[in-house]
């Protein structure tokens, strides 16, 4: 077991890191090693991970953290320094909380690019720095001073013209930021951190396409004069590095210190600051910013915010507006604030999905542009926030992205919820399997209810019931074409692999549902082939599938309807996964699978009526005895047998719907 802490990768010498990247046991340090190489931009070593490893194993050095802030190896050599900073309180307001999460994640990444390693954990921010080759490291005080310098450089980057185009301009031009017109932003409304920021706002007030729609026209000239004054004097605001003390912070909330108070508390983070340094009105993407606290008596008694919170929410590229759905890619194991060592490598890949679109990517956050509507009503209101987010994510991103193991946290507004990766993967796989999921699924009012039900069933883990809903409702067309049947078998198989990576498995019955449906499939196919007219085929199959919850009766009905006692199940591309799971279920129930294969081959060779099965690569005999044995095992054996009648009927119902996916031509009216 690997007990080497990934935060110590930054302390390794170039030789040690090179040896680790090429070592035989390097996979024991994944995915943290790849994450570190990505974050620190060590592209040469990152490329070497794609080469075959060497035969030598890497033995990690043993590091220990001393009380004076040094990190030493087992020889006593100082390998680096660390410093721990308390984090400010996380705001409760949705947009400010989102900006807080984004900011600290981005600042951590900024430090990692500069040969530090930053870790967010709980309410602390830890930074580790490597010593020089001679074993000399900055003192803890020097390290803190360096971090403060980089803090200032980071804010300078955020206030640059390049960043403002992504964080503010796209929202000003294409999004609805306020319900009503707001006062134009000058130095009194937001902290002006740089000349770029002042010039950007002046330029927008003079030429912006939406300036008169967003801002009160009478307030624009005074805002421009205010910004020009900042440029002339060079009096730019500074965002102070947070160093909270017990007497300088209170819990964020509805706090009002009185009209004559010289100090106030930031409504978002609780920091105590001089009243003159606070921002009393925050008409910047914050829902409740202009509401008076209950203790306020006058119009001007409004909540105050510190410069850091205002600047963060203003410069955050991911914002909550009616035209955006903001999501965050994260590791399923994360709790509250994630450790920066777990930041997904998927961040770099997200950029290609938002290129040349109105989507905005920022680290592991993405603000998706939302513009779908039906009958002049936003689609999110029709489907609901959860179902809409599931569909929008599946439509925007490929299933390969979700197969990497990342779930998604959704910020729809007041509440935050998580979309599990297995739901995202399956929905995305189906969306990319059929183009009907892109537009017609909601634009066609006949299909819309069925598609909405499909999304709700997916969220409840009713996989085959959701697919049955698509087939029965006519959402999926031309499914009977062979190549589409082949592809869906691949999807079902890959879906099991996705499920198996979760702990515990989200749908533990899934393999058995498919296996039991596969066991019953050849009987239904034999009944179908014994009929000639299309309506007769449909009625016979429908009648037979109603008896799935009584498997023994099912077998005898199939024998009576088809006139056959022996049933042969052949492995074909259109049923490949069902065949494989049926064999697995037979083996689990105690059947000799190899003997059944030999028996199947013998029956096919001796019966001219089964000549169609002779060319099949694999075939197996299935009779009433095999169905009875598997049913008995399901009811009485295993970790969770289906002894309860309700449990058995629920299981059989899902198996029946899985069977229906193999007979799409018989779903619909009798006149089809």
XYZ file of C-alpha atoms in Angstrom:
672
model
C 0.000 0.000 0.000
C 1.316 3.483 -0.925
C 1.641 5.682 2.198
C 3.628 8.466 0.513
C 1.680 11.739 0.764
C 1.152 13.291 -2.652
C 1.736 16.776 -1.208
C 5.420 15.829 -0.958
C 5.894 15.385 -4.715
C 6.991 19.025 -4.787
C 9.897 18.201 -2.432
C 11.409 15.554 -4.704
C 14.619 16.360 -6.520
C 14.614 16.266 -10.325
C 16.422 12.921 -10.156
C 13.920 11.436 -7.699
C 10.935 12.614 -9.725
C 12.440 11.246 -12.934
C 13.039 7.897 -11.253
C 9.442 7.789 -10.013
C 7.957 8.580 -13.430
C 9.832 5.691 -15.043
C 9.551 3.259 -12.103
C 7.896 -0.140 -12.256
C 5.550 0.733 -9.380
C 4.581 4.239 -10.551
C 0.913 3.244 -10.880
C 0.794 2.931 -7.091
C 1.153 6.721 -6.954
C -1.610 7.457 -9.468
C -3.719 9.444 -10.097
C -2.009 11.911 -7.742
C 1.275 11.800 -9.691
C -0.387 12.753 -12.969
C -2.362 15.483 -11.210
C 0.844 16.942 -9.768
C 2.651 16.879 -13.124
C -0.321 18.572 -14.766
C -0.649 21.236 -12.082
C 3.079 22.026 -11.972
C 3.338 22.022 -15.796
C 6.085 19.392 -15.864
C 5.236 18.424 -19.419
C 8.386 16.416 -20.083
C 7.708 14.068 -17.181
C 4.028 13.978 -18.096
C 4.887 12.695 -21.574
C 7.145 10.025 -20.074
C 4.118 8.530 -18.301
C 2.913 7.344 -21.709
C 6.082 5.240 -22.146
C 6.506 1.744 -20.754
C 7.927 1.697 -17.198
C 11.326 0.326 -16.322
C 11.900 -2.781 -14.175
C 13.206 -0.921 -11.116
C 10.793 -0.055 -8.300
C 10.870 3.400 -6.717
C 11.312 3.640 -2.971
C 9.892 6.919 -1.658
C 11.887 8.967 0.842
C 10.415 9.346 4.310
C 9.463 12.926 5.158
C 8.463 14.419 8.501
C 7.119 17.863 9.351
C 8.822 19.658 12.222
C 7.261 22.176 14.559
C 9.379 25.031 13.161
C 7.801 24.654 9.725
C 10.568 22.568 8.132
C 10.150 19.266 6.316
C 13.037 16.819 6.733
C 13.820 13.468 5.164
C 14.973 10.366 7.078
C 18.621 11.510 6.855
C 17.807 14.756 8.687
C 18.247 16.913 5.604
C 15.850 19.828 5.259
C 13.866 19.257 2.076
C 11.443 22.167 2.330
C 9.224 24.454 4.367
C 5.515 24.608 4.990
C 3.165 27.302 6.202
C -0.470 27.018 7.254
C -2.955 29.845 6.845
C -6.505 29.896 8.231
C -9.135 30.278 5.517
C -11.815 32.954 5.777
C -15.365 31.756 6.320
C -17.215 30.447 3.290
C -20.162 32.752 2.459
C -23.669 31.366 2.549
C -25.046 33.374 -0.390
C -25.005 31.078 -3.485
C -23.042 33.307 -5.901
C -20.504 34.330 -3.274
C -20.070 30.724 -2.151
C -19.448 29.739 -5.762
C -16.900 32.539 -6.156
C -15.198 31.476 -2.909
C -14.822 27.862 -4.087
C -13.517 28.960 -7.474
C -11.068 31.517 -6.069
C -9.248 29.246 -3.636
C -9.029 26.453 -6.153
C -7.554 28.828 -8.738
C -5.115 30.395 -6.266
C -3.905 26.906 -5.360
C -3.334 26.137 -9.038
C -1.538 29.483 -9.457
C 0.900 28.545 -6.679
C 1.426 25.053 -8.085
C 2.526 26.540 -11.396
C 5.240 28.395 -9.459
C 6.817 25.357 -7.796
C 4.761 25.422 -4.611
C 2.164 22.903 -3.558
C -1.031 24.269 -2.051
C -3.577 22.193 -0.189
C -7.086 23.219 0.781
C -8.353 21.157 3.654
C -11.270 22.072 5.863
C -10.680 25.601 7.142
C -6.941 25.667 6.452
C -4.723 26.561 3.526
C -1.356 24.804 3.560
C 1.571 25.688 1.290
C 4.725 23.581 0.889
C 7.901 24.905 -0.741
C 11.007 23.010 -1.784
C 14.451 23.893 -0.450
C 17.383 24.608 -2.779
C 19.958 21.978 -3.694
C 22.085 22.885 -0.693
C 19.244 22.068 1.677
C 18.545 25.712 2.453
C 14.892 26.687 2.712
C 13.180 29.969 3.412
C 12.111 30.472 6.976
C 8.433 30.134 7.729
C 8.173 33.925 7.836
C 9.939 34.291 4.494
C 7.638 31.689 2.957
C 4.572 33.568 4.197
C 5.973 36.799 2.753
C 6.502 35.085 -0.603
C 2.945 33.783 -0.602
C 1.652 37.291 0.085
C 3.644 38.590 -2.903
C 2.133 35.885 -5.090
C -1.287 36.766 -3.679
C -0.865 40.291 -5.054
C 0.355 38.917 -8.400
C -2.676 36.652 -8.606
C -5.098 39.536 -8.098
C -3.200 41.474 -10.745
C -3.797 38.583 -13.124
C -7.514 38.480 -12.286
C -7.857 42.211 -12.906
C -6.125 42.032 -16.299
C -7.916 42.755 -19.564
C -7.477 39.141 -20.683
C -9.246 37.746 -17.626
C -11.978 40.413 -17.605
C -13.060 39.372 -21.094
C -13.839 35.903 -19.744
C -15.111 36.795 -16.290
C -17.196 39.904 -16.990
C -17.480 40.836 -20.670
C -19.240 37.678 -21.836
C -21.862 38.147 -19.098
C -22.398 41.825 -19.858
C -22.982 41.081 -23.537
C -24.930 37.827 -23.418
C -26.483 37.241 -19.979
C -29.159 38.726 -17.751
C -27.345 39.973 -14.659
C -30.121 41.873 -12.876
C -33.896 41.764 -12.747
C -33.936 45.563 -12.881
C -31.451 48.170 -14.011
C -28.575 48.693 -11.583
C -26.433 51.660 -10.749
C -23.305 51.686 -12.925
C -20.215 50.362 -11.176
C -17.683 52.934 -10.067
C -15.052 52.955 -7.347
C -17.818 53.167 -4.707
C -19.515 49.963 -5.912
C -16.582 47.633 -6.652
C -12.871 47.743 -5.785
C -10.949 48.917 -8.857
C -7.786 46.817 -8.725
C -5.935 47.911 -11.862
C -5.820 50.305 -14.791
C -7.057 47.487 -17.024
C -10.144 47.101 -14.862
C -10.939 50.837 -14.897
C -10.378 51.109 -18.663
C -12.482 48.015 -19.286
C -15.489 49.448 -17.443
C -15.115 52.884 -19.046
C -14.982 51.313 -22.503
C -18.097 49.255 -21.808
C -20.055 52.229 -20.466
C -19.206 54.111 -23.666
C -19.688 51.365 -26.282
C -21.215 48.256 -24.663
C -24.207 46.832 -26.521
C -26.211 46.125 -23.356
C -25.076 49.068 -21.217
C -28.415 50.913 -21.318
C -30.328 47.737 -20.627
C -28.234 46.745 -17.605
C -27.434 50.097 -16.023
C -29.366 53.225 -15.176
C -28.416 55.717 -17.864
C -28.128 58.646 -15.445
C -25.560 56.762 -13.339
C -23.167 55.997 -16.212
C -21.510 59.479 -16.533
C -20.737 59.668 -12.805
C -19.314 56.119 -12.873
C -17.058 57.051 -15.800
C -15.847 60.183 -13.961
C -15.154 58.063 -10.875
C -13.111 55.570 -12.883
C -11.174 58.305 -14.694
C -10.308 59.766 -11.310
C -8.856 56.413 -10.249
C -6.752 56.296 -13.433
C -5.445 59.826 -12.950
C -4.457 59.297 -9.320
C -3.412 55.649 -9.679
C -5.361 54.978 -6.494
C -6.133 51.320 -7.062
C -7.694 49.192 -4.366
C -5.725 46.403 -2.699
C -7.110 43.065 -1.591
C -5.368 42.243 1.672
C -4.177 38.707 2.305
C -6.542 37.155 4.895
C -4.933 36.779 8.302
C -7.919 36.376 10.611
C -7.688 36.972 14.325
C -10.274 35.963 16.850
C -11.355 39.541 17.457
C -11.462 40.485 13.777
C -13.961 37.969 12.497
C -17.530 37.048 13.299
C -19.749 34.449 11.740
C -21.092 35.716 8.399
C -24.768 36.555 8.304
C -27.291 39.332 8.796
C -25.065 41.578 10.893
C -25.702 45.256 11.459
C -23.549 47.233 13.858
C -25.545 50.475 13.851
C -25.458 53.682 11.886
C -22.652 55.287 13.867
C -20.375 52.257 14.128
C -16.820 52.794 12.889
C -16.366 49.090 12.115
C -18.710 46.706 10.367
C -18.762 42.996 9.644
C -18.760 41.666 6.092
C -22.117 40.033 5.472
C -20.427 37.244 3.503
C -17.332 36.148 5.455
C -17.775 37.952 8.794
C -14.522 39.937 8.631
C -14.507 43.068 10.793
C -13.281 46.069 8.809
C -13.489 49.870 8.904
C -16.868 51.043 7.671
C -15.230 53.404 5.170
C -13.428 50.445 3.541
C -16.601 48.422 3.020
C -18.986 48.314 0.076
C -22.536 49.036 1.131
C -24.322 48.117 -2.064
C -23.360 45.116 -4.150
C -25.454 45.106 -7.313
C -23.064 42.538 -8.758
C -24.749 39.213 -9.439
C -25.750 38.785 -5.778
C -29.404 38.028 -5.216
C -30.006 39.550 -1.788
C -27.364 42.268 -1.786
C -29.744 45.212 -1.752
C -32.074 43.861 0.908
C -31.984 45.713 4.201
C -31.174 43.739 7.351
C -34.041 43.477 9.787
C -32.298 45.783 12.214
C -31.991 48.537 9.604
C -34.293 51.506 9.931
C -33.198 53.692 7.075
C -32.708 53.183 3.360
C -28.945 53.371 3.720
C -28.809 50.691 6.409
C -27.808 47.954 4.010
C -25.381 45.084 4.490
C -21.691 45.708 3.995
C -19.117 43.570 2.213
C -15.346 43.447 2.397
C -13.223 44.219 -0.712
C -12.096 40.588 -1.041
C -15.632 39.190 -1.219
C -16.786 41.876 -3.668
C -13.729 41.480 -5.911
C -14.031 37.693 -5.840
C -17.662 37.610 -6.935
C -17.042 40.301 -9.558
C -14.038 38.578 -11.154
C -15.284 35.004 -10.835
C -15.808 33.657 -14.402
C -18.640 31.334 -13.331
C -21.798 33.170 -12.415
C -25.374 32.266 -11.594
C -27.691 33.873 -14.147
C -30.936 32.754 -15.827
C -28.888 31.887 -18.926
C -26.260 29.736 -17.187
C -26.034 26.350 -15.554
C -22.913 26.282 -13.408
C -21.330 22.924 -12.613
C -18.169 21.689 -10.984
C -16.321 18.513 -11.905
C -15.121 16.746 -8.801
C -13.886 13.465 -7.434
C -16.710 11.394 -5.852
C -14.674 10.965 -2.653
C -14.488 14.695 -1.926
C -15.986 16.138 1.217
C -16.713 19.858 1.610
C -13.651 21.802 0.436
C -11.554 19.397 -1.660
C -7.860 18.895 -1.116
C -6.053 20.484 -4.046
C -4.164 17.232 -4.586
C -7.475 15.772 -5.771
C -8.137 18.481 -8.373
C -9.163 16.531 -11.448
C -6.847 16.344 -14.433
C -10.024 16.840 -16.452
C -9.637 20.634 -16.060
C -7.417 20.928 -19.115
C -9.788 18.801 -21.177
C -12.803 20.979 -20.353
C -11.435 23.841 -22.388
C -12.024 22.113 -25.714
C -15.712 21.667 -24.937
C -16.295 25.379 -24.390
C -14.196 26.690 -27.281
C -16.146 28.936 -29.689
C -19.254 28.807 -27.485
C -20.923 30.956 -24.841
C -19.926 28.375 -22.232
C -17.247 29.485 -19.751
C -14.646 27.155 -18.201
C -12.634 28.125 -15.124
C -10.573 25.372 -13.519
C -12.924 22.535 -12.652
C -15.951 24.869 -12.970
C -18.025 25.350 -16.112
C -20.884 27.777 -16.712
C -22.983 26.310 -19.505
C -25.015 28.681 -21.644
C -28.716 27.913 -21.287
C -31.063 29.016 -24.054
C -33.568 26.169 -24.572
C -37.243 26.928 -24.105
C -40.641 25.472 -24.983
C -43.805 27.513 -25.318
C -41.883 30.597 -24.126
C -40.978 28.801 -20.941
C -37.379 27.874 -20.018
C -36.772 24.170 -20.481
C -35.294 23.924 -16.997
C -38.717 24.788 -15.585
C -40.354 22.097 -17.714
C -37.950 19.282 -16.827
C -36.892 20.456 -13.366
C -33.386 21.488 -12.318
C -32.065 17.950 -11.766
C -33.376 16.402 -14.996
C -32.415 19.435 -17.063
C -28.872 19.473 -15.656
C -28.519 15.751 -16.380
C -29.595 16.224 -20.009
C -27.554 19.404 -20.563
C -24.376 17.838 -19.198
C -24.896 14.689 -21.271
C -25.460 16.763 -24.396
C -22.431 18.993 -23.848
C -19.811 16.468 -22.779
C -18.848 13.058 -24.112
C -19.269 9.798 -22.160
C -15.484 9.323 -22.288
C -15.136 12.340 -20.011
C -17.453 10.896 -17.361
C -15.777 7.484 -17.639
C -12.701 9.049 -16.004
C -14.427 8.864 -12.637
C -15.702 12.380 -11.972
C -19.144 13.284 -10.751
C -20.580 16.769 -11.151
C -21.759 19.271 -8.561
C -24.532 21.524 -9.874
C -25.168 25.086 -8.700
C -28.718 25.789 -9.936
C -29.293 28.582 -7.436
C -30.265 28.236 -3.810
C -29.412 24.547 -3.489
C -26.478 22.460 -4.652
C -26.858 18.854 -5.757
C -24.565 16.222 -7.219
C -25.051 14.266 -10.427
C -23.439 10.815 -10.058
C -21.039 9.871 -12.789
C -22.967 6.691 -13.689
C -26.082 8.744 -14.470
C -24.006 11.204 -16.477
C -22.197 8.464 -18.379
C -25.315 6.518 -19.337
C -27.296 9.589 -20.365
C -24.347 10.928 -22.352
C -23.816 7.555 -24.040
C -27.472 7.467 -25.121
C -27.426 11.114 -26.213
C -24.446 10.454 -28.462
C -26.078 7.244 -29.709
C -29.189 8.963 -31.096
C -29.517 12.552 -32.348
C -33.125 12.755 -31.174
C -31.735 13.673 -27.738
C -30.331 16.936 -29.076
C -33.517 18.812 -30.002
C -36.593 16.793 -30.952
C -36.764 15.171 -27.522
C -38.120 18.420 -26.070
C -39.287 20.420 -29.111
C -41.814 17.759 -30.171
C -44.676 18.015 -27.685
C -45.595 14.351 -28.303
C -42.123 13.184 -27.284
C -41.494 15.648 -24.467
C -43.446 13.845 -21.691
C -41.785 10.519 -22.490
C -38.346 12.104 -22.507
C -39.009 13.863 -19.209
C -40.061 10.550 -17.672
C -36.913 8.922 -19.072
C -34.721 11.460 -17.223
C -36.620 10.985 -13.962
C -36.310 7.194 -14.191
C -32.570 7.423 -14.867
C -32.137 9.469 -11.695
C -33.927 6.695 -9.750
C -31.719 3.942 -11.200
C -34.527 2.403 -13.300
C -32.298 1.904 -16.318
C -34.323 -0.496 -18.449
C -37.619 1.098 -17.501
C -36.231 4.426 -18.734
C -35.093 2.861 -22.014
C -38.456 1.135 -22.402
C -40.109 4.558 -21.971
C -38.087 5.892 -24.904
C -39.032 2.950 -27.121
C -42.690 2.846 -26.126
C -43.067 6.612 -26.519
C -41.515 6.629 -29.984
C -38.628 8.855 -28.911
C -36.082 6.473 -30.440
C -36.655 5.641 -34.083
C -35.061 3.024 -36.359
C -33.833 1.064 -33.345
C -34.495 -2.201 -35.188
C -31.573 -1.516 -37.508
C -28.859 -4.022 -36.754
C -25.982 -1.572 -36.240
C -27.973 0.311 -33.615
C -28.723 -2.928 -31.792
C -25.014 -3.757 -31.840
C -24.127 -0.368 -30.342
C -26.651 -0.598 -27.518
C -25.119 -3.897 -26.409
C -21.781 -2.102 -26.092
C -23.450 0.629 -24.023
C -25.028 -1.884 -21.622
C -21.679 -3.648 -21.193
C -19.699 -0.448 -20.579
C -22.371 0.728 -18.170
C -21.741 -2.288 -15.949
C -18.045 -1.383 -15.816
C -18.942 2.176 -14.808
C -21.261 0.891 -12.074
C -18.686 -1.575 -10.761
C -16.221 1.251 -10.051
C -18.627 2.781 -7.515
C -18.567 1.685 -3.880
C -21.180 0.543 -3.125
C -22.452 -0.363 -6.578
C -25.386 2.001 -7.292
C -27.521 -0.640 -9.042
C -26.325 -3.949 -7.555
C -29.045 -5.923 -9.392
C -27.981 -4.713 -12.828
C -25.848 -7.739 -13.901
C -28.497 -10.183 -12.669
C -31.306 -8.292 -14.402
C -29.452 -8.508 -17.700
C -28.468 -12.146 -17.091
C -32.031 -13.204 -16.260
C -33.385 -11.334 -19.287
C -30.734 -13.050 -21.404
C -31.746 -16.442 -20.013
C -35.360 -15.884 -21.077
C -34.537 -14.216 -24.404
C -34.150 -17.339 -26.627
C -37.570 -18.589 -25.543
C -39.226 -15.327 -26.562
C -37.336 -15.291 -29.868
C -38.456 -18.853 -30.599
C -42.084 -17.906 -29.913
C -41.762 -14.858 -32.174
C -40.289 -16.900 -35.029
C -43.039 -19.524 -34.750
C -45.653 -16.967 -35.825
C -46.114 -15.598 -39.312
C -48.263 -12.456 -39.174
C -46.838 -9.327 -37.549
C -49.766 -8.847 -35.175
C -49.591 -12.505 -34.132
C -45.910 -12.121 -33.322
C -46.590 -9.044 -31.236
C -49.466 -10.577 -29.298
C -47.550 -13.802 -28.624
C -44.439 -11.973 -27.392
C -46.488 -9.533 -25.280
C -48.432 -12.381 -23.675
C -45.248 -14.340 -22.940
C -43.393 -11.385 -21.395
C -46.226 -10.814 -18.950
C -45.199 -14.102 -17.309
C -41.581 -13.143 -16.572
C -42.339 -12.994 -12.846
C -43.431 -16.689 -13.093
C -40.391 -18.142 -14.877
C -41.499 -21.790 -14.824
C -44.842 -20.860 -16.352
C -42.951 -18.668 -18.801
C -40.928 -21.667 -19.977
C -43.977 -23.889 -20.434
C -45.906 -21.147 -22.248
C -42.973 -20.643 -24.606
C -42.819 -24.388 -25.244
C -46.544 -24.560 -25.939
C -46.642 -21.503 -28.208
C -43.554 -22.451 -30.225
C -44.028 -26.225 -30.249
C -40.427 -26.665 -29.062
C -39.042 -28.120 -25.872
C -35.377 -27.412 -26.382
C -34.235 -23.819 -26.766
C -30.889 -22.761 -28.199
C -29.330 -19.424 -27.291
C -26.772 -18.260 -29.880
C -24.273 -15.491 -29.272
C -24.780 -12.772 -31.888
C -23.700 -9.109 -32.090
C -27.240 -7.924 -31.339
C -27.470 -9.941 -28.070
C -23.799 -10.345 -27.158
C -23.942 -8.754 -23.698
C -27.193 -10.508 -22.756
C -25.638 -13.824 -23.785
C -22.521 -13.270 -21.689
C -24.481 -12.301 -18.566
C -26.827 -15.287 -19.031
C -23.804 -17.636 -18.988
C -22.483 -15.862 -15.901
C -25.844 -16.258 -14.130
C -26.078 -19.954 -15.043
C -22.614 -20.558 -13.621
C -23.505 -18.653 -10.455
C -26.604 -20.845 -10.026
C -24.488 -24.009 -10.191
C -25.101 -25.077 -13.793
C -22.260 -26.658 -15.792
C -21.980 -24.036 -18.535
C -19.525 -26.020 -20.650
C -21.821 -29.037 -20.570
C -24.742 -26.844 -21.666
C -22.642 -25.563 -24.554
C -21.856 -29.113 -25.665
C -25.506 -30.070 -25.338
C -26.504 -27.075 -27.424
C -24.022 -27.958 -30.155
C -25.270 -31.579 -30.213
C -28.932 -30.593 -30.503
C -28.196 -28.127 -33.315
C -26.174 -30.699 -35.286
C -28.882 -33.376 -34.956
C -31.869 -31.143 -35.735
C -32.262 -29.837 -39.266
C -34.831 -27.357 -38.010
C -32.036 -25.584 -36.116
C -29.690 -25.246 -39.090
C -29.856 -21.443 -38.640
C -27.848 -21.855 -35.425
C -24.990 -23.889 -36.881
C -22.949 -20.891 -37.971
C -23.100 -19.205 -34.547
C -19.735 -18.963 -32.797
C -21.167 -19.863 -29.397
C -24.434 -21.542 -28.537
C -25.941 -22.983 -25.386
C -28.879 -25.179 -24.487
C -31.551 -23.699 -22.208
C -34.564 -25.629 -20.967
C -37.145 -25.391 -18.157
C -34.733 -27.092 -15.749
C -32.100 -24.388 -16.199
C -34.651 -21.629 -15.736
C -35.980 -23.340 -12.594
C -32.496 -23.678 -11.106
C -31.582 -20.037 -11.750
C -34.926 -18.873 -10.333
C -34.389 -20.951 -7.206
C -30.911 -19.498 -6.738
C -32.188 -15.940 -7.147
C -34.926 -16.498 -4.593
C -32.907 -18.421 -2.002
C -29.184 -17.741 -2.501
C -26.751 -14.850 -2.727
C -26.148 -11.926 -0.384
C -29.637 -10.503 -0.922
C -32.006 -13.187 -2.233
C -35.401 -12.123 -3.590
C -37.406 -14.035 -0.993
C -39.882 -11.230 -0.484
C -42.592 -11.290 -3.153
C -42.413 -7.526 -3.651
C -38.634 -7.677 -4.192
C -39.014 -10.534 -6.658
C -41.729 -8.759 -8.631
C -39.634 -5.573 -8.789
C -36.656 -7.558 -10.061
C -38.768 -9.472 -12.598
C -40.352 -6.237 -13.816
C -36.964 -4.746 -14.669
C -35.977 -8.014 -16.386
C -39.179 -7.867 -18.448
C -38.400 -4.326 -19.577
C -34.847 -5.383 -20.423
C -36.369 -8.134 -22.590
C -38.594 -5.584 -24.316
C -35.464 -3.717 -25.418
C -34.778 -6.739 -27.645
C -38.222 -6.511 -29.299
C -38.658 -2.818 -30.155
C -40.573 -3.667 -33.311
C -43.496 -4.875 -31.196
C -43.815 -1.749 -29.070
C -46.614 0.573 -30.169
C -50.083 0.041 -31.559
C -51.307 -3.078 -33.307
C -51.580 -1.155 -36.546
C -47.861 -0.530 -36.830
